[in-house]
Amino acid sequence: MKTTYFKLILATLSLLLSVHTYANTLYWIGGTGDYNDPTHWSTTSGGSACGCIPTLNDDVFFDANSFSDKGQVVTLSSISKANAMDWTAVTNMPTLAGDYNANSSFYANQIYYTELHIGGDLRLSPNMKFDFAGSMTFVNDEVGTKITLAGQVLKCSVMFNHEMGEWVFQDTFQSEKGIILNSGTINTNGKDVKIYNFYASNNNLRALVMTNSLFEIAASGYGAISTHFYSQGGFGLYGSWYVSSTNFNLNAQNSRLKFLANVASGTDFGSNLNYGTIQFNSVGAIKDANIQKLIANDGVTFNGNCKIISATIKGDGNFADNNTIDSLYLTAGRVYTFGQSNGITTIQKYLKA
């Protein structure tokens, strides 16, 4: 009897430990205020203050009862948290604001930003202003997490940071700053991505699914801004496009990776990853990449180990080390240099000059 009773207790404990922790629900109240002020949160829409602030276990809502007048502001002044964050029912055009935090040091450009940590979906609204210029980190461990910007252009850097997480874009993802994929999977879901730069250079488990998407990069080489995540060890964004191949899976079928500025330096395409179309609007450089289609609207340098199905070069071109190109389209009146570093560029099917 005692043995049976003991087994029953163990089974009950096991069941309790296996139950998923469900998120609580909190509503913003009282108009303008600091995100971490407990007098601005309620357990009901338009209700009384609950005396608590959101954690990663809490879904937070901003709705018609949150703001009594136009232009009221929610300010993030320290590390702020939420599970899911939803602004879809908001009225009166409020603003989410915040930038540097108290830990910032301008010595050696070590500027730390106010941080927003999100453990679930993010749903913004066209009926708000997103002026938050700190850093946002997604930390959930589930697949299918949805990000909806609703036409908002982010002013913050964004990090994705859980190897079990998957974040699926529901509309155009646009930010004046960049993306760090530290771990987990970004699925662009065929939507356009327009950001400053992209960084995924580490050995963590990472994946980028950019199938059927335009991925637009605005940064110019090593001139990219460094953005630090104070609570997570000072990650930075360097260069325009930096990825490492170790533990990294790239699905770029029918995608277009477009560089708007000069990226003669400041890029790392990984080693032998498969890209769709890569387009350089200014001077560019490429190395160690398999590319379906390359479009260079200005000068370009091939630094070796490039395998390209079709390359169209409208400016000057330098072909260094060994490269293989099926079809190469050159432009009259431009200068093309082959054989640098004793390399050989092999044209397998077609050459037009």
C-alpha positions as a LaTeX table, in Angstrom:
\begin{tabular}{lrrr}
\hline
Residue & $x$ (\AA) & $y$ (\AA) & $z$ (\AA) \\
\hline
Met1 & 0.00 & 0.00 & 0.00 \\
Lys2 & 2.79 & 2.42 & 0.96 \\
Thr3 & 4.64 & 1.66 & $-2.28$ \\
Thr4 & 1.51 & 2.34 & $-4.36$ \\
Tyr5 & 0.89 & 5.59 & $-2.46$ \\
Phe6 & 4.49 & 6.71 & $-3.05$ \\
Lys7 & 4.22 & 5.98 & $-6.77$ \\
Leu8 & 0.99 & 7.99 & $-6.94$ \\
Ile9 & 2.69 & 10.97 & $-5.29$ \\
Leu10 & 5.62 & 10.75 & $-7.74$ \\
Ala11 & 3.23 & 10.56 & $-10.70$ \\
Thr12 & 1.33 & 13.60 & $-9.44$ \\
Leu13 & 4.55 & 15.61 & $-9.00$ \\
Ser14 & 5.71 & 14.59 & $-12.45$ \\
Leu15 & 2.41 & 15.76 & $-13.96$ \\
Leu16 & 2.62 & 19.10 & $-12.15$ \\
Leu17 & 6.19 & 19.69 & $-13.29$ \\
Ser18 & 5.29 & 18.89 & $-16.90$ \\
Val19 & 2.41 & 21.37 & $-17.07$ \\
His20 & 3.20 & 24.40 & $-19.23$ \\
Thr21 & 3.30 & 27.72 & $-17.39$ \\
Tyr22 & 0.53 & 29.85 & $-18.87$ \\
Ala23 & 0.88 & 33.59 & $-19.24$ \\
Asn24 & $-1.04$ & 36.06 & $-17.12$ \\
Thr25 & $-2.77$ & 39.04 & $-18.76$ \\
Leu26 & $-2.05$ & 42.66 & $-17.91$ \\
Tyr27 & $-3.54$ & 45.85 & $-19.38$ \\
Trp28 & $-1.91$ & 49.27 & $-19.51$ \\
Ile29 & $-3.92$ & 52.00 & $-17.73$ \\
Gly30 & $-3.53$ & 55.66 & $-16.89$ \\
Gly31 & $-2.05$ & 57.17 & $-20.05$ \\
Thr32 & 1.50 & 58.54 & $-19.95$ \\
Gly33 & 3.94 & 56.69 & $-17.71$ \\
Asp34 & 6.97 & 54.45 & $-17.26$ \\
Tyr35 & 6.55 & 50.85 & $-18.40$ \\
Asn36 & 7.89 & 49.53 & $-15.10$ \\
Asp37 & 5.55 & 51.62 & $-12.94$ \\
Pro38 & 3.16 & 49.20 & $-11.12$ \\
Thr39 & 0.44 & 51.86 & $-10.95$ \\
His40 & 0.01 & 51.62 & $-14.73$ \\
Trp41 & $-0.94$ & 47.94 & $-14.94$ \\
Ser42 & $-4.26$ & 46.24 & $-14.30$ \\
Thr43 & $-5.57$ & 42.69 & $-14.62$ \\
Thr44 & $-8.61$ & 44.03 & $-16.50$ \\
Ser45 & $-9.04$ & 46.54 & $-19.31$ \\
Gly46 & $-9.53$ & 49.99 & $-17.76$ \\
Gly47 & $-9.48$ & 48.48 & $-14.25$ \\
Ser48 & $-7.68$ & 49.40 & $-11.07$ \\
Ala49 & $-3.91$ & 49.15 & $-10.67$ \\
Cys50 & $-2.71$ & 45.69 & $-9.65$ \\
Gly51 & 0.57 & 46.90 & $-8.16$ \\
Cys52 & 2.71 & 44.66 & $-10.37$ \\
Ile53 & 4.83 & 45.01 & $-13.52$ \\
Pro54 & 5.06 & 42.61 & $-16.46$ \\
Thr55 & 7.44 & 39.67 & $-16.54$ \\
Leu56 & 8.18 & 37.17 & $-19.30$ \\
Asn57 & 5.15 & 35.24 & $-18.04$ \\
Asp58 & 2.71 & 38.10 & $-18.74$ \\
Asp59 & 0.85 & 38.99 & $-21.94$ \\
Val60 & 0.47 & 42.77 & $-22.09$ \\
Phe61 & $-2.24$ & 44.71 & $-23.92$ \\
Phe62 & $-2.57$ & 48.36 & $-24.86$ \\
Asp63 & $-6.19$ & 49.06 & $-25.84$ \\
Ala64 & $-8.93$ & 51.69 & $-26.05$ \\
Asn65 & $-8.95$ & 52.06 & $-22.24$ \\
Ser66 & $-5.21$ & 52.65 & $-21.95$ \\
Phe67 & $-4.96$ & 56.26 & $-23.17$ \\
Ser68 & $-7.43$ & 59.05 & $-22.48$ \\
Asp69 & $-5.88$ & 61.65 & $-24.78$ \\
Lys70 & $-3.83$ & 61.86 & $-27.96$ \\
Gly71 & $-0.05$ & 61.67 & $-27.90$ \\
Gln72 & 0.41 & 60.02 & $-24.52$ \\
Val73 & 3.71 & 58.17 & $-24.04$ \\
Val74 & 4.82 & 54.85 & $-22.56$ \\
Thr75 & 8.54 & 55.11 & $-21.75$ \\
Leu76 & 10.98 & 52.22 & $-21.38$ \\
Ser77 & 13.80 & 53.44 & $-19.12$ \\
Ser78 & 15.32 & 50.14 & $-17.98$ \\
Ile79 & 15.07 & 46.44 & $-18.85$ \\
Ser80 & 11.38 & 45.80 & $-19.54$ \\
Lys81 & 9.70 & 42.46 & $-20.14$ \\
Ala82 & 6.58 & 40.83 & $-21.55$ \\
Asn83 & 5.49 & 37.51 & $-22.93$ \\
Ala84 & 3.26 & 38.64 & $-25.81$ \\
Met85 & 2.81 & 42.36 & $-26.49$ \\
Asp86 & $-0.34$ & 43.57 & $-28.29$ \\
Trp87 & $-1.19$ & 47.11 & $-29.44$ \\
Thr88 & $-3.86$ & 46.20 & $-32.00$ \\
Ala89 & $-6.84$ & 47.71 & $-30.12$ \\
Val90 & $-5.13$ & 50.95 & $-29.17$ \\
Thr91 & $-6.62$ & 54.41 & $-29.82$ \\
Asn92 & $-5.47$ & 58.05 & $-29.49$ \\
Met93 & $-2.11$ & 57.46 & $-31.25$ \\
Pro94 & 0.14 & 56.79 & $-28.21$ \\
Thr95 & 3.92 & 56.47 & $-28.41$ \\
Leu96 & 6.28 & 53.76 & $-27.18$ \\
Ala97 & 9.56 & 55.54 & $-26.36$ \\
Gly98 & 12.97 & 55.01 & $-24.75$ \\
Asp99 & 16.63 & 54.96 & $-25.80$ \\
Tyr100 & 19.81 & 54.89 & $-23.67$ \\
Asn101 & 19.80 & 53.47 & $-20.16$ \\
Ala102 & 21.68 & 54.53 & $-17.04$ \\
Asn103 & 24.48 & 52.00 & $-17.69$ \\
Ser104 & 25.62 & 53.81 & $-20.83$ \\
Ser105 & 29.23 & 54.90 & $-21.09$ \\
Phe106 & 30.33 & 57.06 & $-23.95$ \\
Tyr107 & 33.94 & 55.98 & $-23.44$ \\
Ala108 & 35.09 & 54.07 & $-26.54$ \\
Asn109 & 31.55 & 54.32 & $-27.91$ \\
Gln110 & 30.24 & 51.77 & $-25.40$ \\
Ile111 & 26.64 & 52.94 & $-25.55$ \\
Tyr112 & 24.08 & 50.66 & $-23.90$ \\
Tyr113 & 20.42 & 50.89 & $-24.70$ \\
Thr114 & 17.23 & 50.40 & $-22.79$ \\
Glu115 & 16.13 & 46.82 & $-23.42$ \\
Leu116 & 12.78 & 45.22 & $-24.13$ \\
His117 & 12.64 & 41.42 & $-23.73$ \\
Ile118 & 9.71 & 39.61 & $-25.37$ \\
Gly119 & 8.86 & 35.96 & $-24.82$ \\
Gly120 & 5.99 & 35.62 & $-27.31$ \\
Asp121 & 4.19 & 37.35 & $-30.17$ \\
Leu122 & 4.60 & 41.03 & $-30.98$ \\
Arg123 & 1.63 & 42.81 & $-32.56$ \\
Leu124 & 1.96 & 46.53 & $-33.27$ \\
Ser125 & $-0.65$ & 48.87 & $-34.76$ \\
Pro126 & $-0.79$ & 51.69 & $-37.33$ \\
Asn127 & $-2.60$ & 53.67 & $-34.61$ \\
Met128 & 0.55 & 54.19 & $-32.54$ \\
Lys129 & 4.06 & 55.63 & $-32.85$ \\
Phe130 & 7.03 & 53.36 & $-32.31$ \\
Asp131 & 9.84 & 55.67 & $-31.15$ \\
Phe132 & 11.61 & 53.15 & $-28.95$ \\
Ala133 & 15.30 & 53.42 & $-29.93$ \\
Gly134 & 16.81 & 50.92 & $-27.49$ \\
Ser135 & 17.24 & 47.21 & $-28.16$ \\
Met136 & 14.61 & 44.47 & $-28.40$ \\
Thr137 & 15.31 & 40.81 & $-27.69$ \\
Phe138 & 13.01 & 37.87 & $-28.49$ \\
Val139 & 13.71 & 35.01 & $-26.09$ \\
Asn140 & 10.88 & 32.51 & $-26.53$ \\
Asp141 & 11.49 & 28.78 & $-26.97$ \\
Glu142 & 8.53 & 27.93 & $-29.22$ \\
Val143 & 8.05 & 27.64 & $-32.98$ \\
Gly144 & 5.61 & 29.80 & $-34.90$ \\
Thr145 & 5.96 & 32.98 & $-32.83$ \\
Lys146 & 4.43 & 35.84 & $-34.86$ \\
Ile147 & 5.84 & 39.32 & $-35.38$ \\
Thr148 & 3.49 & 41.92 & $-36.88$ \\
Leu149 & 4.82 & 45.47 & $-37.31$ \\
Ala150 & 1.69 & 46.85 & $-39.03$ \\
Gly151 & 3.67 & 49.36 & $-41.09$ \\
Gln152 & 5.84 & 50.56 & $-38.20$ \\
Val153 & 9.54 & 51.22 & $-38.90$ \\
Leu154 & 11.51 & 50.13 & $-35.85$ \\
Lys155 & 14.17 & 52.45 & $-34.46$ \\
Cys156 & 15.72 & 49.73 & $-32.31$ \\
Ser157 & 18.15 & 46.89 & $-32.90$ \\
Val158 & 16.56 & 43.45 & $-32.61$ \\
Met159 & 18.09 & 40.25 & $-31.29$ \\
Phe160 & 16.64 & 36.74 & $-31.62$ \\
Asn161 & 18.05 & 34.57 & $-28.88$ \\
His162 & 16.80 & 31.06 & $-28.12$ \\
Glu163 & 17.93 & 28.01 & $-30.06$ \\
Met164 & 14.46 & 26.45 & $-29.81$ \\
Gly165 & 12.67 & 29.60 & $-30.92$ \\
Glu166 & 11.21 & 30.37 & $-34.34$ \\
Trp167 & 9.98 & 33.85 & $-35.28$ \\
Val168 & 7.68 & 34.22 & $-38.29$ \\
Phe169 & 7.24 & 37.65 & $-39.88$ \\
Gln170 & 3.62 & 38.48 & $-40.70$ \\
Asp171 & 4.34 & 41.62 & $-42.76$ \\
Thr172 & 7.27 & 43.78 & $-43.86$ \\
Phe173 & 9.97 & 43.89 & $-41.19$ \\
Gln174 & 11.70 & 47.27 & $-41.33$ \\
Ser175 & 14.18 & 48.81 & $-38.89$ \\
Glu176 & 16.55 & 51.76 & $-38.95$ \\
Lys177 & 18.99 & 49.51 & $-37.08$ \\
Gly178 & 19.98 & 45.89 & $-37.47$ \\
Ile179 & 19.23 & 42.28 & $-36.58$ \\
Ile180 & 21.35 & 39.93 & $-34.49$ \\
Leu181 & 20.43 & 36.27 & $-34.91$ \\
Asn182 & 22.21 & 34.87 & $-31.87$ \\
Ser183 & 20.29 & 31.58 & $-31.83$ \\
Gly184 & 17.04 & 30.13 & $-33.18$ \\
Thr185 & 15.24 & 30.51 & $-36.49$ \\
Ile186 & 14.02 & 33.59 & $-38.35$ \\
Asn187 & 11.37 & 32.80 & $-40.96$ \\
Thr188 & 10.65 & 35.82 & $-43.16$ \\
Asn189 & 7.55 & 34.05 & $-44.47$ \\
Gly190 & 7.98 & 35.59 & $-47.93$ \\
Lys191 & 7.84 & 39.12 & $-46.48$ \\
Asp192 & 10.30 & 41.92 & $-47.23$ \\
Val193 & 13.02 & 42.75 & $-44.70$ \\
Lys194 & 14.58 & 46.22 & $-44.77$ \\
Ile195 & 17.22 & 46.77 & $-42.10$ \\
Tyr196 & 20.56 & 48.45 & $-41.46$ \\
Asn197 & 22.66 & 45.31 & $-41.10$ \\
Phe198 & 22.51 & 41.61 & $-40.24$ \\
Tyr199 & 24.78 & 39.67 & $-37.89$ \\
Ala200 & 24.72 & 35.91 & $-37.23$ \\
Ser201 & 28.37 & 35.08 & $-36.67$ \\
Asn202 & 28.72 & 32.54 & $-33.86$ \\
Asn203 & 28.55 & 28.77 & $-33.33$ \\
Asn204 & 25.05 & 28.59 & $-31.85$ \\
Leu205 & 22.23 & 26.76 & $-33.60$ \\
Arg206 & 20.79 & 29.31 & $-36.07$ \\
Ala207 & 18.64 & 29.28 & $-39.19$ \\
Leu208 & 17.45 & 31.93 & $-41.61$ \\
Val209 & 14.54 & 31.07 & $-43.89$ \\
Met210 & 14.33 & 33.94 & $-46.39$ \\
Thr211 & 12.54 & 32.08 & $-49.19$ \\
Asn212 & 10.74 & 34.41 & $-51.65$ \\
Ser213 & 11.78 & 37.51 & $-49.66$ \\
Leu214 & 13.60 & 40.72 & $-50.48$ \\
Phe215 & 16.28 & 41.26 & $-47.82$ \\
Glu216 & 17.58 & 44.83 & $-48.07$ \\
Ile217 & 20.73 & 46.00 & $-46.26$ \\
Ala218 & 21.46 & 49.73 & $-45.88$ \\
Ala219 & 24.82 & 49.70 & $-44.03$ \\
Ser220 & 28.10 & 50.55 & $-45.72$ \\
Gly221 & 30.87 & 48.05 & $-44.96$ \\
Tyr222 & 32.66 & 48.52 & $-41.65$ \\
Gly223 & 30.95 & 51.89 & $-41.22$ \\
Ala224 & 28.07 & 50.08 & $-39.55$ \\
Ile225 & 26.88 & 51.26 & $-36.14$ \\
Ser226 & 27.73 & 49.13 & $-33.11$ \\
Thr227 & 24.72 & 48.45 & $-30.90$ \\
His228 & 25.23 & 46.85 & $-27.49$ \\
Phe229 & 22.89 & 44.67 & $-25.44$ \\
Tyr230 & 24.07 & 45.43 & $-21.92$ \\
Ser231 & 22.34 & 42.60 & $-20.07$ \\
Gln232 & 23.52 & 39.98 & $-22.58$ \\
Gly233 & 27.25 & 40.54 & $-22.65$ \\
Gly234 & 27.64 & 43.48 & $-25.02$ \\
Phe235 & 26.79 & 42.01 & $-28.40$ \\
Gly236 & 27.57 & 44.33 & $-31.30$ \\
Leu237 & 26.52 & 44.75 & $-34.89$ \\
Tyr238 & 29.56 & 45.04 & $-37.12$ \\
Gly239 & 29.67 & 45.23 & $-40.90$ \\
Ser240 & 26.76 & 44.89 & $-43.27$ \\
Trp241 & 26.17 & 41.15 & $-43.54$ \\
Tyr242 & 28.10 & 38.84 & $-41.22$ \\
Val243 & 27.28 & 35.14 & $-40.93$ \\
Ser244 & 29.25 & 32.04 & $-40.03$ \\
Ser245 & 28.44 & 28.64 & $-41.52$ \\
Thr246 & 28.96 & 26.54 & $-38.39$ \\
Asn247 & 25.56 & 25.38 & $-37.08$ \\
Phe248 & 23.87 & 27.80 & $-39.47$ \\
Asn249 & 21.19 & 26.77 & $-41.97$ \\
Leu250 & 20.26 & 29.15 & $-44.79$ \\
Asn251 & 17.22 & 28.68 & $-47.03$ \\
Ala252 & 17.38 & 31.46 & $-49.62$ \\
Gln253 & 15.44 & 29.98 & $-52.51$ \\
Asn254 & 13.95 & 32.66 & $-54.78$ \\
Ser255 & 15.19 & 35.39 & $-52.44$ \\
Arg256 & 17.00 & 38.64 & $-53.22$ \\
Leu257 & 19.69 & 39.99 & $-50.91$ \\
Lys258 & 20.20 & 43.63 & $-51.89$ \\
Phe259 & 23.00 & 45.90 & $-50.64$ \\
Leu260 & 22.19 & 49.58 & $-51.04$ \\
Ala261 & 25.59 & 51.05 & $-50.08$ \\
Asn262 & 29.29 & 50.38 & $-50.69$ \\
Val263 & 30.19 & 46.97 & $-49.28$ \\
Ala264 & 33.67 & 46.49 & $-50.74$ \\
Ser265 & 34.49 & 45.46 & $-47.15$ \\
Gly266 & 32.51 & 44.56 & $-44.07$ \\
Thr267 & 30.75 & 41.45 & $-45.35$ \\
Asp268 & 31.09 & 37.76 & $-44.57$ \\
Phe269 & 28.79 & 35.41 & $-46.48$ \\
Gly270 & 29.86 & 32.32 & $-44.57$ \\
Ser271 & 31.44 & 29.36 & $-46.32$ \\
Asn272 & 29.68 & 27.68 & $-49.26$ \\
Leu273 & 26.19 & 28.74 & $-48.28$ \\
Asn274 & 23.56 & 28.75 & $-51.02$ \\
Tyr275 & 22.09 & 32.16 & $-51.88$ \\
Gly276 & 19.38 & 33.14 & $-54.34$ \\
Thr277 & 19.99 & 36.54 & $-55.96$ \\
Ile278 & 22.61 & 38.90 & $-54.55$ \\
Gln279 & 22.48 & 42.49 & $-55.78$ \\
Phe280 & 25.08 & 45.21 & $-55.20$ \\
Asn281 & 23.73 & 48.69 & $-55.91$ \\
Ser282 & 27.18 & 50.15 & $-55.21$ \\
Val283 & 30.67 & 48.63 & $-55.01$ \\
Gly284 & 30.63 & 45.10 & $-53.66$ \\
Ala285 & 32.77 & 42.09 & $-52.84$ \\
Ile286 & 31.94 & 38.40 & $-52.60$ \\
Lys287 & 33.76 & 35.29 & $-51.37$ \\
Asp288 & 32.99 & 31.64 & $-50.57$ \\
Ala289 & 29.38 & 31.68 & $-51.73$ \\
Asn290 & 27.12 & 29.69 & $-54.04$ \\
Ile291 & 24.83 & 32.12 & $-55.85$ \\
Gln292 & 22.01 & 31.60 & $-58.31$ \\
Lys293 & 22.21 & 35.13 & $-59.70$ \\
Leu294 & 24.59 & 38.03 & $-59.07$ \\
Ile295 & 23.79 & 41.60 & $-60.17$ \\
Ala296 & 26.54 & 44.20 & $-59.68$ \\
Asn297 & 25.41 & 47.69 & $-60.64$ \\
Asp298 & 28.88 & 49.09 & $-59.91$ \\
Gly299 & 32.33 & 47.61 & $-59.35$ \\
Val300 & 32.69 & 44.17 & $-57.78$ \\
Thr301 & 35.53 & 41.96 & $-56.56$ \\
Phe302 & 35.38 & 38.17 & $-56.55$ \\
Asn303 & 37.70 & 37.05 & $-53.76$ \\
Gly304 & 37.64 & 33.36 & $-54.52$ \\
Asn305 & 35.63 & 30.17 & $-54.16$ \\
Cys306 & 32.51 & 31.70 & $-55.72$ \\
Lys307 & 30.17 & 29.43 & $-57.64$ \\
Ile308 & 27.63 & 31.46 & $-59.59$ \\
Ile309 & 24.99 & 30.43 & $-62.11$ \\
Ser310 & 24.56 & 33.88 & $-63.68$ \\
Ala311 & 26.56 & 37.08 & $-63.05$ \\
Thr312 & 25.81 & 40.49 & $-64.59$ \\
Ile313 & 28.53 & 43.11 & $-64.00$ \\
Lys314 & 27.68 & 46.70 & $-64.97$ \\
Gly315 & 30.81 & 48.29 & $-63.47$ \\
Asp316 & 34.47 & 47.24 & $-63.28$ \\
Gly317 & 35.33 & 43.78 & $-62.03$ \\
Asn318 & 38.25 & 42.06 & $-60.31$ \\
Phe319 & 38.37 & 38.27 & $-60.40$ \\
Ala320 & 40.81 & 37.03 & $-57.75$ \\
Asp321 & 41.62 & 33.45 & $-56.75$ \\
Asn322 & 39.47 & 30.66 & $-58.19$ \\
Asn323 & 35.84 & 31.17 & $-59.19$ \\
Thr324 & 33.34 & 29.27 & $-61.32$ \\
Ile325 & 30.61 & 31.08 & $-63.25$ \\
Asp326 & 28.16 & 29.44 & $-65.64$ \\
Ser327 & 27.12 & 32.61 & $-67.52$ \\
Leu328 & 28.98 & 35.94 & $-67.24$ \\
Tyr329 & 27.59 & 39.20 & $-68.68$ \\
Leu330 & 30.05 & 42.09 & $-68.84$ \\
Thr331 & 29.56 & 45.71 & $-69.91$ \\
Ala332 & 31.35 & 47.53 & $-72.74$ \\
Gly333 & 33.79 & 50.25 & $-71.71$ \\
Arg334 & 34.49 & 48.76 & $-68.28$ \\
Val335 & 37.75 & 47.24 & $-66.98$ \\
Tyr336 & 37.89 & 43.61 & $-65.93$ \\
Thr337 & 40.95 & 42.02 & $-64.33$ \\
Phe338 & 41.36 & 38.25 & $-64.24$ \\
Gly339 & 44.03 & 36.09 & $-62.63$ \\
Gln340 & 44.79 & 38.08 & $-59.50$ \\
Ser341 & 46.46 & 35.95 & $-56.80$ \\
Asn342 & 47.23 & 33.43 & $-59.57$ \\
Gly343 & 43.58 & 32.44 & $-59.56$ \\
Ile344 & 41.53 & 31.03 & $-62.41$ \\
Thr345 & 37.96 & 32.05 & $-63.16$ \\
Thr346 & 36.19 & 29.35 & $-65.16$ \\
Ile347 & 33.30 & 30.36 & $-67.44$ \\
Gln348 & 31.41 & 27.13 & $-68.05$ \\
Lys349 & 28.69 & 28.09 & $-70.53$ \\
Tyr350 & 28.39 & 31.66 & $-71.76$ \\
Leu351 & 30.43 & 34.88 & $-71.83$ \\
Lys352 & 29.10 & 38.18 & $-73.19$ \\
Ala353 & 31.37 & 41.22 & $-73.21$ \\
\hline
\end{tabular}
